[in-house]
Amino acid sequence: MRYSQLFAPTLREISAEVEMPSHRLLLRAGFIRQLSAGVYSFLPLGYKVLTRVANVVRDEMNRAGAQELLLPALHPQELWAESGREATMHDVLIGLKVRGGQFYLGPTHEEVITDLVRKNVRSYRELPLNLYQIQMKYRDEPRPRGGLVRAREFMMKDAYSFDRDEAGLDATYRQMYAAYVTIFQRCGLDVTPVEASGGAIGGKETKEFMLLSDAGEDSILLCPECGYAANREIADFRLVVAEPAEPPRKHVAVNTPDAHTVQQVCDFLHVAPERLVKTLICMADGQPVAALVRGDRELNEGRFRVLLGAARLELATPEQIQAATGGPIGFSGPVGLTIPMYADEELRGMVNFVAGANAADTHLVDVNWADVTAPLTWARLRFAEAGDVCPNCATPFTERRGIELGHIFKLRYAISEPLRATFTDEDGSEKLIIMGCYGIGVSRIISAVAEACHDENGLIWPMALAPYQVALLAMNMQDETQRTLAEGLYAALQAAGVDVLFDDRGERAGVKFKDADLIGIPLQLVVGKNAADGLVELRERRVKNPQLIAHDTVVATVRERIAAAE
RNA sequence: CGGGGCGUAGCGCAGCUUGGUAGCGCGUCUGGUUUGGGACCAGAAGGUCGGAGGUUCGAAUCCUCUCGCCCCGACCA
């Protein structure tokens, strides 16, 4: 490709509003442009990288025995109602009216693929089946961010497996796990598999593939000793129970005007947050329940929701709190409460703690569990955090942020049951197909690689994903010797099957260097003053190690370097 | 959805506090000189100041509403 023909509008400056390095660089280097929040165009360079990522994924999926197909983006509303996910995924569904009824833009394709399979698969002889698609998905994200990291329209690879039985699913799952490890490795990413939550769809035994990064949206707890790694949403830990340090006293009410946050109460009473029991009033499918955690801890709402078996769980509004506790928000406490109460097991050992009095501007001090008369259920309610210890080896966790790039999990019958996707087994009985689902954020990988591979001058693509393998820079196109040599090398490299971007513009050398660095092509071939001696300069974007080589060895040397890099 | 920030020329920004001729840098166009790390000189074009309403003799600037975008949180197969 000749740079003079290429549509790659690079930007010298970019708005200070754009913060994430990958986002800034992808915009500056002319890979993507935003149309709307979370909606991006892929320009030629960005599209080439997207295609390269997709091809790596495709390659490994095919190798693992999955078959590629393409599914509709328009999904009839009835199908989503049938699976029951119209309700659970309501918030992200983008609906639209079409002649013939209500449709949704596909946010994921379990329903569509399962419908396809239930209509076309009858016998155990046709199983197992692993089908995948690489295409745009659409979600009404509450908050798009970070460019391609979280978009409303994004490219995703999703594979769906259909097996006869648990053993078959196990085998497929393991196969996908191995394929994922290879895919991320080929993309040059150091990805950490972590224990994860199945989310709204449920499903046990699930792994997320995380790129550890400060820009990540998920919190990961890592055991430096045994390698246990888990998303904070589900991370397990070994509970260290404190022994009561003092005899219980009788509780008393104290006036705490305007102290409705933990911090305010602590400041006012001069106690540490871990001496407080925080009482959170939640609405579980419309019914009020109380969750008690230590003042300095965070309630894991997802875990709590699963514990309650509720479909929906949210924090109660001030009005709902008033109705459920008789007091205003910020002053709730377990003493005298009549709604169902769940207390974090860590609280068992606490004595003489502080809690709300369910009355305005009032807290109770020296509260003890004996003071709580209504039934109380002990459970694990809080998030694990750095400092908690590994469930396997009791080593303290470290906590990191991560960008989720892939997610594999066993759906089992979560979709096939409501959709009645069955087959006839060897013994003539009708059975539900057991399913798995394996996603990779293809467009997100672009951001992840950009985030992991860049320097102050721009992007640095790994050879396998680079938009071009070599940037051929002619320092001075006016110089006949340079121009002729560069044109010759361009033709020779193309003939040798090298993907080369030839900067044939009339720009000054500095501009060409800046653009080449910004775009991040791994190899740079510089035709300049040494052209008269038949010499050109070869260097790597990553390390900037100029090396003079004879013009007639260029093709061979470049091919060697490419092979070495892949 | 809660909190914070920002919308002024193609891009990046200043001007707004204290109302009075809309500015700077980059880019673009023309001519010339340059040519190994985003050149220089001369000239030129280019703006409904996000939108609507209001206050005022007069609004980019003050007030109200609204739309869009960014960041933090909530949410997230």
Short mmCIF file of C-alpha atoms (C1' of nucleotides) in Angstrom, two decimals, chain B:
data_model
loop_
_atom_site.label_atom_id
_atom_site.label_comp_id
_atom_site.label_asym_id
_atom_site.label_seq_id
_atom_site.Cartn_x
_atom_site.Cartn_y
_atom_site.Cartn_z
"C1'" C B 1 -29.26 6.22 37.24
"C1'" G B 2 -25.97 9.29 41.14
"C1'" G B 3 -21.39 12.57 41.30
"C1'" G B 4 -17.82 15.63 38.53
"C1'" G B 5 -16.11 17.96 33.93
"C1'" C B 6 -16.49 19.75 28.89
"C1'" G B 7 -19.24 21.68 24.16
"C1'" U B 8 -16.13 28.46 20.69
"C1'" A B 9 -13.04 27.57 12.71
"C1'" G B 10 -11.43 20.82 10.06
"C1'" C B 11 -8.33 19.44 14.88
"C1'" G B 12 -6.37 21.23 19.79
"C1'" C B 13 -7.40 25.37 22.91
"C1'" A B 14 -7.98 30.72 25.10
"C1'" G B 15 -11.89 34.27 25.86
"C1'" C B 16 -16.88 33.63 30.14
"C1'" U B 17 -15.36 35.58 36.82
"C1'" U B 18 -16.48 41.72 35.70
"C1'" G B 19 -21.92 41.60 29.01
"C1'" G B 20 -19.78 45.91 24.21
"C1'" U B 21 -15.64 44.65 16.90
"C1'" A B 22 -14.61 36.34 18.25
"C1'" G B 23 -8.89 35.17 19.15
"C1'" C B 24 -4.27 31.74 19.28
"C1'" G B 25 -1.66 27.18 17.62
"C1'" C B 26 -1.98 23.23 14.15
"C1'" G B 27 -4.12 21.91 9.62
"C1'" U B 28 -6.11 23.63 4.64
"C1'" C B 29 -5.37 26.76 -0.08
"C1'" U B 30 -1.69 30.02 -3.25
"C1'" G B 31 3.50 31.44 -4.20
"C1'" G B 32 8.58 30.77 -2.82
"C1'" U B 33 12.74 28.55 -0.05
"C1'" U B 34 13.67 23.80 2.25
"C1'" U B 35 14.20 18.00 2.75
"C1'" G B 36 17.10 12.16 8.34
"C1'" G B 37 12.62 13.21 13.71
"C1'" G B 38 5.74 16.72 13.09
"C1'" A B 39 10.37 23.06 8.39
"C1'" C B 40 10.54 28.51 7.15
"C1'" C B 41 8.74 33.16 4.75
"C1'" A B 42 4.65 35.86 2.42
"C1'" G B 43 -0.49 35.86 1.48
"C1'" A B 44 -5.67 33.77 1.76
"C1'" A B 45 -10.03 31.17 3.02
"C1'" G B 46 -12.66 29.30 7.14
"C1'" G B 47 -16.98 30.28 13.18
"C1'" U B 48 -25.46 29.68 13.52
"C1'" C B 49 -19.73 30.32 20.09
"C1'" G B 50 -24.11 22.56 20.85
"C1'" G B 51 -29.67 23.91 20.71
"C1'" A B 52 -34.14 26.61 22.61
"C1'" G B 53 -36.11 30.26 25.61
"C1'" G B 54 -35.27 34.46 28.88
"C1'" U B 55 -32.76 39.08 31.11
"C1'" U B 56 -30.55 43.44 28.60
"C1'" C B 57 -29.96 49.08 24.40
"C1'" G B 58 -26.52 44.96 23.61
"C1'" A B 59 -25.19 37.87 25.36
"C1'" A B 60 -19.84 33.18 23.61
"C1'" U B 61 -20.10 35.69 28.53
"C1'" C B 62 -25.79 36.28 33.08
"C1'" C B 63 -30.53 33.00 34.10
"C1'" U B 64 -33.79 28.63 32.84
"C1'" C B 65 -34.53 24.38 30.07
"C1'" U B 66 -32.54 20.88 26.71
"C1'" C B 67 -29.12 17.82 23.66
"C1'" G B 68 -24.29 15.69 23.14
"C1'" C B 69 -19.46 13.98 24.83
"C1'" C B 70 -15.65 12.56 28.67
"C1'" C B 71 -14.31 10.74 33.68
"C1'" C B 72 -15.65 8.23 38.64
"C1'" G B 73 -19.41 5.11 40.72
"C1'" A B 74 -23.75 1.81 40.06
"C1'" C B 75 -24.58 -1.84 36.10
"C1'" C B 76 -22.20 -5.51 32.83
"C1'" A B 77 -23.43 -12.68 28.43
#
